[in-house]
XYZ file of C-alpha atoms in Angstrom:
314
model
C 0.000 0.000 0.000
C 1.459 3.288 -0.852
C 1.709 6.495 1.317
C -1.146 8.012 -0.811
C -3.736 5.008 -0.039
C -2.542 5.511 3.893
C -3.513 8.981 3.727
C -6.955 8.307 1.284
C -7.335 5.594 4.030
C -6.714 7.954 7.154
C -9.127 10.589 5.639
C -11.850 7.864 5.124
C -11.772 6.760 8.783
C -11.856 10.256 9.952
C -15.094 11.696 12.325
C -17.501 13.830 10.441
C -17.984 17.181 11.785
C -21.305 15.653 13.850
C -19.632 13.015 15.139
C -17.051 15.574 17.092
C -20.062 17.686 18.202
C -21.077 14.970 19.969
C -17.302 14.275 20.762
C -17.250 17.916 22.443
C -20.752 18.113 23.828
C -20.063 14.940 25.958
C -16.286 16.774 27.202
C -18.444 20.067 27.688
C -20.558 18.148 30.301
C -17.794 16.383 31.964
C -15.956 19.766 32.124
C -19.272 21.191 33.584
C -19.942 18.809 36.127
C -16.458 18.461 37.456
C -16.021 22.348 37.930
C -20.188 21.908 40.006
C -18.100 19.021 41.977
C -15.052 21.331 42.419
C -17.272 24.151 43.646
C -19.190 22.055 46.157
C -16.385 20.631 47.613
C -14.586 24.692 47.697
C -18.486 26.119 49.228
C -18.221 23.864 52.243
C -15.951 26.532 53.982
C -15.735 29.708 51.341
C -19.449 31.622 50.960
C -20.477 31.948 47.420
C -19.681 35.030 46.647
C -16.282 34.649 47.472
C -16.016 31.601 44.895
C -17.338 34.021 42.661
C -15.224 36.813 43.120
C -12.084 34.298 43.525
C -12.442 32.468 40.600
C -13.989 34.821 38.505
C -10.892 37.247 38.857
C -8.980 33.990 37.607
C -11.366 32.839 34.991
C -11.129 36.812 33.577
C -7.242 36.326 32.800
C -8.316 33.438 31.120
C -10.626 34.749 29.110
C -8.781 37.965 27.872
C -5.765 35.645 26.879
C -7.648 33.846 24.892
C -10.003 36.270 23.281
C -6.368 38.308 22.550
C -5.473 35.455 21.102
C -8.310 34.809 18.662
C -7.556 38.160 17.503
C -11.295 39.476 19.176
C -9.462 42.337 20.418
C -11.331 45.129 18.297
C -14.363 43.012 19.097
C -14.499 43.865 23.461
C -16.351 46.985 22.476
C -19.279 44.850 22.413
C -19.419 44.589 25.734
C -21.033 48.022 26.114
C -24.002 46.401 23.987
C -27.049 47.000 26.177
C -28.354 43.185 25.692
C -25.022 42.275 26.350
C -24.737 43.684 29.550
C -28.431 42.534 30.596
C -27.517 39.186 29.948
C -24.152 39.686 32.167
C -26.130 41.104 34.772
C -28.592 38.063 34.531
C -25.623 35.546 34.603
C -24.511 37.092 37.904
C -27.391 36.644 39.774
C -28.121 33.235 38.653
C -24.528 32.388 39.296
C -24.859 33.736 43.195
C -28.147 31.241 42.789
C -26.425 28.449 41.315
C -23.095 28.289 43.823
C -25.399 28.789 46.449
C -28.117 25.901 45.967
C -25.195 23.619 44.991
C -23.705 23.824 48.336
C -26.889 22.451 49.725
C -27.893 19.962 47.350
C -26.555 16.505 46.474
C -24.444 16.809 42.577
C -26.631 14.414 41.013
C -29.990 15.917 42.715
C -28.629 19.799 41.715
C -27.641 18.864 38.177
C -31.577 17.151 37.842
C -33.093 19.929 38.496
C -31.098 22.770 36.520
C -31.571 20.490 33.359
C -35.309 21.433 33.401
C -33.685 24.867 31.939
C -34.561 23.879 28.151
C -38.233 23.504 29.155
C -38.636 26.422 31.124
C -37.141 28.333 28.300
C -39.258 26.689 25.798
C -42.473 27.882 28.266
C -41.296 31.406 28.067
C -40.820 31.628 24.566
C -44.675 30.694 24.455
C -45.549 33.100 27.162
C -44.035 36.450 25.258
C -44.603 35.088 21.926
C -41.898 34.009 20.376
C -42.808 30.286 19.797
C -45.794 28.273 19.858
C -46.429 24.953 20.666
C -48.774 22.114 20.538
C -50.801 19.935 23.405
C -48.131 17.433 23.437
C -45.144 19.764 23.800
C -47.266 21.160 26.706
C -47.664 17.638 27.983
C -43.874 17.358 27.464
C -43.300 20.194 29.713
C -45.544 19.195 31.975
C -43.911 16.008 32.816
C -40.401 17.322 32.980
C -41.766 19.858 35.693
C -43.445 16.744 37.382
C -39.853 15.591 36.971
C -38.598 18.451 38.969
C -41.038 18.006 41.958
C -40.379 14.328 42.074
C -36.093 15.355 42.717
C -36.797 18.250 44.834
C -39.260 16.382 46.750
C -41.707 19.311 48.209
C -43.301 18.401 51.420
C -46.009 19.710 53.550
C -43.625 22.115 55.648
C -42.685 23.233 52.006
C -39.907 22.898 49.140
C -36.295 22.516 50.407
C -34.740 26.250 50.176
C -31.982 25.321 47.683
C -33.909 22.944 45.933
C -36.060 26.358 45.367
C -32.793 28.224 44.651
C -32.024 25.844 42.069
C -35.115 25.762 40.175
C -34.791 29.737 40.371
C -31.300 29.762 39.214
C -33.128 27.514 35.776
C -35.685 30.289 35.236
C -33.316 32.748 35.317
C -30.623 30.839 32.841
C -33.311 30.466 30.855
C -34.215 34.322 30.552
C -30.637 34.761 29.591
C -30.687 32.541 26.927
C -33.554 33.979 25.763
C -31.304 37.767 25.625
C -28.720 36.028 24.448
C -30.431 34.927 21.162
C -31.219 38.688 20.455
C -27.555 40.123 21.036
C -25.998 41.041 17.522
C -24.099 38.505 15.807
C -21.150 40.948 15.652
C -20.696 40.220 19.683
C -17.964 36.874 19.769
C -19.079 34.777 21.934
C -16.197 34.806 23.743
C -16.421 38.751 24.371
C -20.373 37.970 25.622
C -19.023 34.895 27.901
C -16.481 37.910 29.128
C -18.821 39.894 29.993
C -20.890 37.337 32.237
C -17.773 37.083 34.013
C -16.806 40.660 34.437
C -20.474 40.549 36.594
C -20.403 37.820 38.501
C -17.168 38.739 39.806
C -18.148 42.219 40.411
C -21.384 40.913 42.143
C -19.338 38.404 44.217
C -16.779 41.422 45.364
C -19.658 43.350 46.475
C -21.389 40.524 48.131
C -18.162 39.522 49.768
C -17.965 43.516 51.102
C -21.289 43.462 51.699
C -21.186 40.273 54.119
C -20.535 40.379 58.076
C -16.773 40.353 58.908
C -13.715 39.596 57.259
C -13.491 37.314 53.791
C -12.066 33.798 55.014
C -8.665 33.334 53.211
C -8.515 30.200 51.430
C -5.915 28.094 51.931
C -3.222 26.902 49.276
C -5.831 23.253 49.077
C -8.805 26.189 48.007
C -6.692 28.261 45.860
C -5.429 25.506 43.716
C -9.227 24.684 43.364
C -10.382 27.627 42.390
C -8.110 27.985 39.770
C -8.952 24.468 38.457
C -12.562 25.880 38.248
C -11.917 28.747 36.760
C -10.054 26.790 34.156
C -12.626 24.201 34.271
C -15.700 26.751 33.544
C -13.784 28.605 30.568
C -13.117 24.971 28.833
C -16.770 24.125 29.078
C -18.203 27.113 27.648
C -15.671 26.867 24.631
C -16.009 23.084 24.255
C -20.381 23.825 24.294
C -19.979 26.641 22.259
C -17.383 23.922 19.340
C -20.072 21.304 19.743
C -22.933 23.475 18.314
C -20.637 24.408 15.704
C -19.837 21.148 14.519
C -22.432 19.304 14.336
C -26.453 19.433 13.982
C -28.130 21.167 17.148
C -30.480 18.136 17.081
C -28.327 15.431 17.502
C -25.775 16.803 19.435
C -28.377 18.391 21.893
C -29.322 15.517 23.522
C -25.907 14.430 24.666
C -25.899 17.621 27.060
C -27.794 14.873 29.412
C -24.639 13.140 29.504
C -24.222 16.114 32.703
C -26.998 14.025 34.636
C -24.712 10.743 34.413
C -21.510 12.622 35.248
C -22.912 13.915 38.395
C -24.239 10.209 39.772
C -20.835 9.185 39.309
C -19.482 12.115 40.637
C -21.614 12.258 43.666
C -20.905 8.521 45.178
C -16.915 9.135 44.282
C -16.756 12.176 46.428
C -19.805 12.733 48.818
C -21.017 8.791 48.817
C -24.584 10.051 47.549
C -26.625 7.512 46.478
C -30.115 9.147 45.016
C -33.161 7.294 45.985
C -35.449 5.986 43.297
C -38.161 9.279 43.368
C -35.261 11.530 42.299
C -33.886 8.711 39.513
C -37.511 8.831 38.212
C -37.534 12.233 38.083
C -34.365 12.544 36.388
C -35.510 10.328 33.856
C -38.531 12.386 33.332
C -36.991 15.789 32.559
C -34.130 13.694 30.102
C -37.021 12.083 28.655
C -39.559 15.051 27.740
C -36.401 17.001 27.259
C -35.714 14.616 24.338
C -39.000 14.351 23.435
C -39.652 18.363 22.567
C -36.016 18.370 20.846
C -37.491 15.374 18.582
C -40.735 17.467 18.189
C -38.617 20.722 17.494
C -37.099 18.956 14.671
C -39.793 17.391 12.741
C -41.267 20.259 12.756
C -37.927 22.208 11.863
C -38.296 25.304 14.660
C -35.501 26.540 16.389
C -34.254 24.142 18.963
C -34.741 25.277 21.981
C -34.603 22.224 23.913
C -30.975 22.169 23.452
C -29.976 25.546 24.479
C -29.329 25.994 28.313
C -26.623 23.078 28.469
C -24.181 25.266 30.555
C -24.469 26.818 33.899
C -23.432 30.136 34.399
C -19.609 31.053 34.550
């Protein structure tokens, strides 16, 4: 066999361009839930809006470097765009949300709930107008919200706070997703993703000021952390961002669920959780009528909705 045939041959076994969306999607979600497991195991002595402020600062650097690098330098104007800095500003307080539920809540449990984000975007969109639906997309919803209450387990004395935070922090990812899809196509994502952070680390300085005595110094254990996570969160919003690009929304959407699995695993390594079968049923609900509306979405060729809201916020 010649060199030519080796290469005709290499070329032939390559991955089409779908193939590594799904490739990226599935390191996106293990790069999302290890920086959730990283941040719960940091929150068990730092208060949220120190991890914010910490690893935000961190995660900035980050960012600029590579945003330099990708020659978006002209580009960081856009971060004066009004949507743009709504959606920052939305980012940041679902972010002080988001840390702060996940210190309460098992991984797996946590992760269950925020991935009800795709519906609850897909009921707003129906709400203002922007989308419409049929009876069994509403039944869809319906069950992944039935999903929801069967994780967060409500009881008579009422809904466990974070499970409540969490479910907030999904309503209010979803809103940003909603602003995000009417920023300008001139704003990289990158310099939008820059922005978020810019907030949340502005809103975790002032929360940190704000809060009773002195910030608690993290020790050299914590600040190796939190640089892992802010490493962690940058790599999954650029590895999300690749997937979509790659490949078709609609099959590379439903491997965002691949989070839910990651955080089971994740959750008996570290904490020894072991979720009880209400909360695996109702994990299985909101995958399933998650898939379900991104299968309806499809046939009937709208935009996909159901696989936006993959990542949390940075």
């Amino acid at each position: 066999m010649s060199v030519t045939d080796l290469g005709v041959s290499a070329r032939g076994r390559a991955l089409d361009p779908t193939a590594r969306g799904v490739i990226a999607m599935v390191v996106g979600m293990a790069f999302q839930v290890s920086n959730d497991a990283v941040v719960k195991l940091i929150a068990a002595r730092l208060p949220a809006s120190e991890i914010m402020a910490l690893r935000g600062v961190m995660a900035i650097v980050l960012m600029l470097a590579v945003i330099l690098a990708a020659g978006h330098g002209p580009r960081l104007k856009t971060l004066a765009n009004p949507l743009v800095v709504l959606r920052s500003a939305l980012e940041a307080g679902c972010c002080l949300l988001y840390v702060t539920a996940l210190s309460g809540l098992g991984l797996a449990e946590f992760t269950s709930i925020v991935q009800a984000t795709p519906l609850i975007l897909t009921a707003i969109a129906v709400a203002i107008g922007w989308q419409s639906v049929g009876a069994r997309r509403w039944a869809a919803i319906g069950v992944g919200f039935v999903g929801v209450l069967l994780v967060a387990k409500p009881s008579p004395s009422g809904v466990n706070a974070y499970a409540a935070l969490a479910l907030l922090s999904a309503v209010i990812m979803a809103v940003r997703d909603l602003v995000t899809r009417r920023i300008p196509g001139h704003a990289p994502s990158l310099v939008v993703t820059l922005g978020a952070t810019i907030a949340v680390t502005l809103l975790g300085a002032a929360g940190g000021a704000a809060q009773p005595g002195s910030w608690i110094a993290p020790n050299t254990r914590e600040i190796i952390l939190l640089v892992g996570v802010a490493a962690l969160v940058c790599a999954c919003n650029m590895t999300i961002v690749l997937a979509f690009r790659l490949g078709d929304m609609a099959v590379v959407g439903p491997f965002r669920y691949s989070v839910i699995l990651g955080s089971l695993i994740l959750g008996y390594a570290v904490w020894g959780d072991r979720p009880d079968a209400l909360g695996l049923v109702g994990a299985a609900l909101i995958v399933g009528s998650g898939l379900y509306a991104l299968r309806r979405e499809r046939e009937r060729g709208e935009p996909t909705t159901a696989a936006e809201g993959v990542a949390g916020p940075v």
